[in-house]
Amino acid sequence: MEKALQHLYKKDIIFKKIVEQFGVPQIPSRPQGFATLVLLILEQQVSINSAKATFVKLKNAALEIIPQFLLNWPDENFKAAGVSRQKTSYIKDLSAAVLTEKLNIESLAHKTAAEIRSELIQIKGIGNWTIDVYLMFCLSAEDIIPLGDIAVVNTIKELLDITDKNDMETRAAVWSPHRSLATFLLWHYYLKKRNRTVEY
């Protein structure tokens, strides 16, 4: 990690300042697989802690977080666990994709980031943010910048005074091939500045 940090320090002084102020973040990881993709669907557009609470409710209510079970589980059971109608449909679409072998989640570990993106983006309810986080947390992809993430965008705005998404992409290109570490540093700053803790 030290080599990657030195690279980022040279490219943008903000990263050195983040580490000096808040230390080096722990790099989170999550298990690969269906259950993590379900959790990521729940995390879309809500806080991680809120999504985690819903996931725990879902886990306690359902027999198993597996596609065979969730595809046929009644919508009202999802609703009782706090899952919205839209996210219920996304989870069922993901379940159907796995069961019909449109998606082989286990095979993703052996593919490039571009191949994984083109495969997952075809599943309704799985967009670039979900794919970015899966690549970073589950597959340890080193060069991802999720510009669909509000915390990343807001931190870039605050620290670099860049408001246009295209300009953000251009600036982030300089951080390659360590954009994932740059993202973890931006998240670290965002949470520490607000005195918030997140359990990934």
PDB file of C-alpha atoms in Angstrom:
ATOM      1  CA  MET A   1       0.000   0.000   0.000  1.00  0.00           C
ATOM      2  CA  GLU A   2       2.891   2.375   0.735  1.00  0.00           C
ATOM      3  CA  LYS A   3       3.897   2.523  -2.931  1.00  0.00           C
ATOM      4  CA  ALA A   4       0.312   3.303  -3.954  1.00  0.00           C
ATOM      5  CA  LEU A   5       0.062   6.019  -1.282  1.00  0.00           C
ATOM      6  CA  GLN A   6       3.289   7.639  -2.479  1.00  0.00           C
ATOM      7  CA  HIS A   7       1.908   7.650  -6.018  1.00  0.00           C
ATOM      8  CA  LEU A   8      -1.254   9.433  -4.847  1.00  0.00           C
ATOM      9  CA  TYR A   9       0.704  11.904  -2.706  1.00  0.00           C
ATOM     10  CA  LYS A  10       2.677  12.935  -5.797  1.00  0.00           C
ATOM     11  CA  LYS A  11      -0.447  13.312  -7.922  1.00  0.00           C
ATOM     12  CA  ASP A  12      -2.590  15.261  -5.411  1.00  0.00           C
ATOM     13  CA  ILE A  13      -1.533  16.786  -2.103  1.00  0.00           C
ATOM     14  CA  ILE A  14      -5.063  16.263  -0.732  1.00  0.00           C
ATOM     15  CA  PHE A  15      -4.307  12.569  -0.135  1.00  0.00           C
ATOM     16  CA  LYS A  16      -1.290  13.357   2.014  1.00  0.00           C
ATOM     17  CA  LYS A  17      -3.396  15.848   3.968  1.00  0.00           C
ATOM     18  CA  ILE A  18      -6.154  13.257   4.529  1.00  0.00           C
ATOM     19  CA  VAL A  19      -3.647  10.743   5.931  1.00  0.00           C
ATOM     20  CA  GLU A  20      -1.935  13.393   8.081  1.00  0.00           C
ATOM     21  CA  GLN A  21      -5.289  14.459   9.517  1.00  0.00           C
ATOM     22  CA  PHE A  22      -7.109  11.134   9.854  1.00  0.00           C
ATOM     23  CA  GLY A  23      -4.567   8.344   9.323  1.00  0.00           C
ATOM     24  CA  VAL A  24      -4.640   5.538   6.755  1.00  0.00           C
ATOM     25  CA  PRO A  25      -8.059   3.892   6.354  1.00  0.00           C
ATOM     26  CA  GLN A  26      -8.635   0.190   6.776  1.00  0.00           C
ATOM     27  CA  ILE A  27      -9.373  -1.265   3.362  1.00  0.00           C
ATOM     28  CA  PRO A  28     -12.746  -3.027   3.660  1.00  0.00           C
ATOM     29  CA  SER A  29     -13.585  -6.320   2.027  1.00  0.00           C
ATOM     30  CA  ARG A  30     -16.741  -8.351   1.566  1.00  0.00           C
ATOM     31  CA  PRO A  31     -17.303 -11.924   0.445  1.00  0.00           C
ATOM     32  CA  GLN A  32     -17.992 -12.542  -3.216  1.00  0.00           C
ATOM     33  CA  GLY A  33     -21.403 -13.885  -4.125  1.00  0.00           C
ATOM     34  CA  PHE A  34     -25.135 -13.485  -4.360  1.00  0.00           C
ATOM     35  CA  ALA A  35     -25.778 -12.289  -0.786  1.00  0.00           C
ATOM     36  CA  THR A  36     -23.342  -9.383  -1.179  1.00  0.00           C
ATOM     37  CA  LEU A  37     -25.025  -8.301  -4.411  1.00  0.00           C
ATOM     38  CA  VAL A  38     -28.372  -8.348  -2.565  1.00  0.00           C
ATOM     39  CA  LEU A  39     -26.844  -6.168   0.167  1.00  0.00           C
ATOM     40  CA  LEU A  40     -25.476  -3.749  -2.442  1.00  0.00           C
ATOM     41  CA  ILE A  41     -28.925  -3.435  -4.013  1.00  0.00           C
ATOM     42  CA  LEU A  42     -30.281  -2.535  -0.566  1.00  0.00           C
ATOM     43  CA  GLU A  43     -27.497   0.053  -0.154  1.00  0.00           C
ATOM     44  CA  GLN A  44     -28.448   1.963  -3.280  1.00  0.00           C
ATOM     45  CA  GLN A  45     -29.346   5.582  -2.414  1.00  0.00           C
ATOM     46  CA  VAL A  46     -29.513   4.959   1.354  1.00  0.00           C
ATOM     47  CA  SER A  47     -26.904   4.912   4.112  1.00  0.00           C
ATOM     48  CA  ILE A  48     -24.836   1.766   4.602  1.00  0.00           C
ATOM     49  CA  ASN A  49     -26.052   1.413   8.203  1.00  0.00           C
ATOM     50  CA  SER A  50     -29.703   1.675   7.169  1.00  0.00           C
ATOM     51  CA  ALA A  51     -29.225  -0.898   4.392  1.00  0.00           C
ATOM     52  CA  LYS A  52     -27.407  -3.223   6.762  1.00  0.00           C
ATOM     53  CA  ALA A  53     -30.323  -3.077   9.214  1.00  0.00           C
ATOM     54  CA  THR A  54     -32.730  -3.996   6.390  1.00  0.00           C
ATOM     55  CA  PHE A  55     -30.427  -6.817   5.268  1.00  0.00           C
ATOM     56  CA  VAL A  56     -30.361  -8.232   8.808  1.00  0.00           C
ATOM     57  CA  LYS A  57     -34.188  -8.118   8.919  1.00  0.00           C
ATOM     58  CA  LEU A  58     -34.342  -9.829   5.538  1.00  0.00           C
ATOM     59  CA  LYS A  59     -31.848 -12.467   6.661  1.00  0.00           C
ATOM     60  CA  ASN A  60     -33.819 -13.157   9.836  1.00  0.00           C
ATOM     61  CA  ALA A  61     -37.139 -13.384   7.990  1.00  0.00           C
ATOM     62  CA  ALA A  62     -36.016 -15.425   4.979  1.00  0.00           C
ATOM     63  CA  LEU A  63     -34.901 -19.006   5.288  1.00  0.00           C
ATOM     64  CA  GLU A  64     -31.834 -18.356   3.156  1.00  0.00           C
ATOM     65  CA  ILE A  65     -30.365 -15.507   1.096  1.00  0.00           C
ATOM     66  CA  ILE A  66     -30.176 -17.647  -2.028  1.00  0.00           C
ATOM     67  CA  PRO A  67     -31.804 -17.091  -5.439  1.00  0.00           C
ATOM     68  CA  GLN A  68     -33.903 -20.268  -5.315  1.00  0.00           C
ATOM     69  CA  PHE A  69     -35.641 -19.024  -2.189  1.00  0.00           C
ATOM     70  CA  LEU A  70     -35.888 -15.273  -2.822  1.00  0.00           C
ATOM     71  CA  LEU A  71     -37.258 -15.544  -6.366  1.00  0.00           C
ATOM     72  CA  ASN A  72     -40.486 -17.108  -5.115  1.00  0.00           C
ATOM     73  CA  TRP A  73     -40.681 -15.385  -1.735  1.00  0.00           C
ATOM     74  CA  PRO A  74     -43.851 -13.236  -1.559  1.00  0.00           C
ATOM     75  CA  ASP A  75     -43.429  -9.496  -2.116  1.00  0.00           C
ATOM     76  CA  GLU A  76     -45.280  -8.755   1.120  1.00  0.00           C
ATOM     77  CA  ASN A  77     -42.546 -10.614   3.042  1.00  0.00           C
ATOM     78  CA  PHE A  78     -39.925  -8.341   1.505  1.00  0.00           C
ATOM     79  CA  LYS A  79     -42.071  -5.339   2.424  1.00  0.00           C
ATOM     80  CA  ALA A  80     -42.354  -6.556   6.026  1.00  0.00           C
ATOM     81  CA  ALA A  81     -38.552  -6.729   6.156  1.00  0.00           C
ATOM     82  CA  GLY A  82     -38.346  -3.098   5.012  1.00  0.00           C
ATOM     83  CA  VAL A  83     -37.431  -3.730   1.362  1.00  0.00           C
ATOM     84  CA  SER A  84     -39.059  -1.346  -1.126  1.00  0.00           C
ATOM     85  CA  ARG A  85     -41.126  -2.648  -4.026  1.00  0.00           C
ATOM     86  CA  GLN A  86     -38.483  -1.494  -6.513  1.00  0.00           C
ATOM     87  CA  LYS A  87     -35.599  -3.168  -4.691  1.00  0.00           C
ATOM     88  CA  THR A  88     -37.693  -6.330  -4.282  1.00  0.00           C
ATOM     89  CA  SER A  89     -38.050  -6.475  -8.069  1.00  0.00           C
ATOM     90  CA  TYR A  90     -34.285  -5.926  -8.454  1.00  0.00           C
ATOM     91  CA  ILE A  91     -33.495  -8.779  -6.051  1.00  0.00           C
ATOM     92  CA  LYS A  92     -35.913 -11.065  -7.912  1.00  0.00           C
ATOM     93  CA  ASP A  93     -34.404 -10.109 -11.276  1.00  0.00           C
ATOM     94  CA  LEU A  94     -30.939 -10.903  -9.909  1.00  0.00           C
ATOM     95  CA  SER A  95     -32.233 -14.228  -8.563  1.00  0.00           C
ATOM     96  CA  ALA A  96     -33.756 -15.107 -11.948  1.00  0.00           C
ATOM     97  CA  ALA A  97     -30.511 -14.190 -13.753  1.00  0.00           C
ATOM     98  CA  VAL A  98     -28.540 -16.570 -11.524  1.00  0.00           C
ATOM     99  CA  LEU A  99     -31.080 -19.399 -11.806  1.00  0.00           C
ATOM    100  CA  THR A 100     -31.328 -19.163 -15.609  1.00  0.00           C
ATOM    101  CA  GLU A 101     -27.512 -19.001 -15.785  1.00  0.00           C
ATOM    102  CA  LYS A 102     -27.613 -15.601 -17.447  1.00  0.00           C
ATOM    103  CA  LEU A 103     -25.190 -14.680 -14.660  1.00  0.00           C
ATOM    104  CA  ASN A 104     -22.536 -16.896 -13.106  1.00  0.00           C
ATOM    105  CA  ILE A 105     -21.358 -14.948 -10.064  1.00  0.00           C
ATOM    106  CA  GLU A 106     -18.514 -17.352  -9.268  1.00  0.00           C
ATOM    107  CA  SER A 107     -16.989 -16.802 -12.719  1.00  0.00           C
ATOM    108  CA  LEU A 108     -16.670 -13.040 -12.152  1.00  0.00           C
ATOM    109  CA  ALA A 109     -13.478 -13.506 -10.131  1.00  0.00           C
ATOM    110  CA  HIS A 110     -11.714 -14.739 -13.264  1.00  0.00           C
ATOM    111  CA  LYS A 111     -12.774 -11.864 -15.542  1.00  0.00           C
ATOM    112  CA  THR A 112     -11.514  -8.352 -16.199  1.00  0.00           C
ATOM    113  CA  ALA A 113     -13.266  -5.330 -14.680  1.00  0.00           C
ATOM    114  CA  ALA A 114     -14.594  -4.413 -18.133  1.00  0.00           C
ATOM    115  CA  GLU A 115     -16.007  -7.925 -18.688  1.00  0.00           C
ATOM    116  CA  ILE A 116     -17.627  -7.917 -15.244  1.00  0.00           C
ATOM    117  CA  ARG A 117     -19.182  -4.508 -15.875  1.00  0.00           C
ATOM    118  CA  SER A 118     -20.644  -5.511 -19.254  1.00  0.00           C
ATOM    119  CA  GLU A 119     -22.124  -8.656 -17.681  1.00  0.00           C
ATOM    120  CA  LEU A 120     -23.592  -7.144 -14.508  1.00  0.00           C
ATOM    121  CA  ILE A 121     -24.962  -4.002 -16.158  1.00  0.00           C
ATOM    122  CA  GLN A 122     -27.451  -6.203 -18.029  1.00  0.00           C
ATOM    123  CA  ILE A 123     -29.183  -7.137 -14.766  1.00  0.00           C
ATOM    124  CA  LYS A 124     -32.042  -4.771 -13.951  1.00  0.00           C
ATOM    125  CA  GLY A 125     -31.262  -2.765 -10.833  1.00  0.00           C
ATOM    126  CA  ILE A 126     -27.500  -3.231 -11.043  1.00  0.00           C
ATOM    127  CA  GLY A 127     -25.837  -0.031 -12.217  1.00  0.00           C
ATOM    128  CA  ASN A 128     -22.301   1.286 -12.270  1.00  0.00           C
ATOM    129  CA  TRP A 129     -22.213   2.200  -8.568  1.00  0.00           C
ATOM    130  CA  THR A 130     -23.151  -1.350  -7.510  1.00  0.00           C
ATOM    131  CA  ILE A 131     -20.611  -2.800  -9.933  1.00  0.00           C
ATOM    132  CA  ASP A 132     -17.875  -0.420  -8.754  1.00  0.00           C
ATOM    133  CA  VAL A 133     -18.398  -1.334  -5.107  1.00  0.00           C
ATOM    134  CA  TYR A 134     -18.534  -5.081  -5.879  1.00  0.00           C
ATOM    135  CA  LEU A 135     -15.277  -4.791  -7.857  1.00  0.00           C
ATOM    136  CA  MET A 136     -13.565  -2.891  -5.044  1.00  0.00           C
ATOM    137  CA  PHE A 137     -14.892  -4.711  -1.976  1.00  0.00           C
ATOM    138  CA  CYS A 138     -15.229  -8.259  -3.281  1.00  0.00           C
ATOM    139  CA  LEU A 139     -12.677  -8.567  -6.067  1.00  0.00           C
ATOM    140  CA  SER A 140     -10.004  -6.129  -4.809  1.00  0.00           C
ATOM    141  CA  ALA A 141      -9.988  -4.170  -8.088  1.00  0.00           C
ATOM    142  CA  GLU A 142      -7.330  -1.486  -7.716  1.00  0.00           C
ATOM    143  CA  ASP A 143      -8.338   1.155 -10.235  1.00  0.00           C
ATOM    144  CA  ILE A 144     -12.007   2.054  -9.658  1.00  0.00           C
ATOM    145  CA  ILE A 145     -13.463   5.507  -9.002  1.00  0.00           C
ATOM    146  CA  PRO A 146     -17.222   5.399  -8.325  1.00  0.00           C
ATOM    147  CA  LEU A 147     -18.376   8.823  -9.446  1.00  0.00           C
ATOM    148  CA  GLY A 148     -21.951   7.718  -8.839  1.00  0.00           C
ATOM    149  CA  ASP A 149     -21.209   7.811  -5.104  1.00  0.00           C
ATOM    150  CA  ILE A 150     -22.414  10.972  -3.384  1.00  0.00           C
ATOM    151  CA  ALA A 151     -19.722  10.877  -0.685  1.00  0.00           C
ATOM    152  CA  VAL A 152     -16.945  10.621  -3.283  1.00  0.00           C
ATOM    153  CA  VAL A 153     -18.444  13.405  -5.402  1.00  0.00           C
ATOM    154  CA  ASN A 154     -19.017  15.716  -2.424  1.00  0.00           C
ATOM    155  CA  THR A 155     -15.500  15.157  -1.112  1.00  0.00           C
ATOM    156  CA  ILE A 156     -13.949  15.914  -4.510  1.00  0.00           C
ATOM    157  CA  LYS A 157     -16.051  19.083  -4.643  1.00  0.00           C
ATOM    158  CA  GLU A 158     -14.915  20.082  -1.163  1.00  0.00           C
ATOM    159  CA  LEU A 159     -11.217  19.279  -1.446  1.00  0.00           C
ATOM    160  CA  LEU A 160     -10.537  20.002  -5.109  1.00  0.00           C
ATOM    161  CA  ASP A 161     -13.264  22.521  -5.918  1.00  0.00           C
ATOM    162  CA  ILE A 162     -14.356  20.505  -8.956  1.00  0.00           C
ATOM    163  CA  THR A 163     -18.082  20.355  -9.622  1.00  0.00           C
ATOM    164  CA  ASP A 164     -18.368  18.940 -13.149  1.00  0.00           C
ATOM    165  CA  LYS A 165     -18.436  15.115 -13.422  1.00  0.00           C
ATOM    166  CA  ASN A 166     -16.319  15.119 -16.595  1.00  0.00           C
ATOM    167  CA  ASP A 167     -13.705  17.269 -14.880  1.00  0.00           C
ATOM    168  CA  MET A 168     -13.761  14.872 -11.915  1.00  0.00           C
ATOM    169  CA  GLU A 169     -13.106  11.956 -14.281  1.00  0.00           C
ATOM    170  CA  THR A 170     -10.215  13.805 -15.887  1.00  0.00           C
ATOM    171  CA  ARG A 171      -8.675  14.626 -12.498  1.00  0.00           C
ATOM    172  CA  ALA A 172      -9.180  11.067 -11.226  1.00  0.00           C
ATOM    173  CA  ALA A 173      -7.469   9.642 -14.323  1.00  0.00           C
ATOM    174  CA  VAL A 174      -4.214  11.040 -12.910  1.00  0.00           C
ATOM    175  CA  TRP A 175      -4.623   8.806  -9.829  1.00  0.00           C
ATOM    176  CA  SER A 176      -4.595   5.649 -11.957  1.00  0.00           C
ATOM    177  CA  PRO A 177      -3.649   2.819 -11.403  1.00  0.00           C
ATOM    178  CA  HIS A 178      -4.619   3.392  -7.750  1.00  0.00           C
ATOM    179  CA  ARG A 179      -8.042   5.006  -8.032  1.00  0.00           C
ATOM    180  CA  SER A 180      -9.588   2.489  -5.624  1.00  0.00           C
ATOM    181  CA  LEU A 181      -7.206   3.530  -2.851  1.00  0.00           C
ATOM    182  CA  ALA A 182      -7.950   7.168  -3.717  1.00  0.00           C
ATOM    183  CA  THR A 183     -11.659   6.347  -3.299  1.00  0.00           C
ATOM    184  CA  PHE A 184     -11.084   4.713   0.088  1.00  0.00           C
ATOM    185  CA  LEU A 185      -9.187   7.821   1.198  1.00  0.00           C
ATOM    186  CA  LEU A 186     -12.013  10.090   0.023  1.00  0.00           C
ATOM    187  CA  TRP A 187     -14.574   7.961   1.880  1.00  0.00           C
ATOM    188  CA  HIS A 188     -12.313   7.974   4.958  1.00  0.00           C
ATOM    189  CA  TYR A 189     -12.180  11.771   4.911  1.00  0.00           C
ATOM    190  CA  TYR A 190     -15.951  12.075   4.363  1.00  0.00           C
ATOM    191  CA  LEU A 191     -16.775   9.864   7.366  1.00  0.00           C
ATOM    192  CA  LYS A 192     -14.102  11.168   9.748  1.00  0.00           C
ATOM    193  CA  LYS A 193     -14.982  14.810   8.996  1.00  0.00           C
ATOM    194  CA  ARG A 194     -18.563  14.040   9.991  1.00  0.00           C
ATOM    195  CA  ASN A 195     -17.543  11.913  12.977  1.00  0.00           C
ATOM    196  CA  ARG A 196     -19.328   8.911  11.488  1.00  0.00           C
ATOM    197  CA  THR A 197     -18.372   5.246  11.656  1.00  0.00           C
ATOM    198  CA  VAL A 198     -19.442   2.638   9.159  1.00  0.00           C
ATOM    199  CA  GLU A 199     -19.121  -1.123   9.523  1.00  0.00           C
ATOM    200  CA  TYR A 200     -18.762  -2.511   6.014  1.00  0.00           C
TER     201      TYR A 200
END
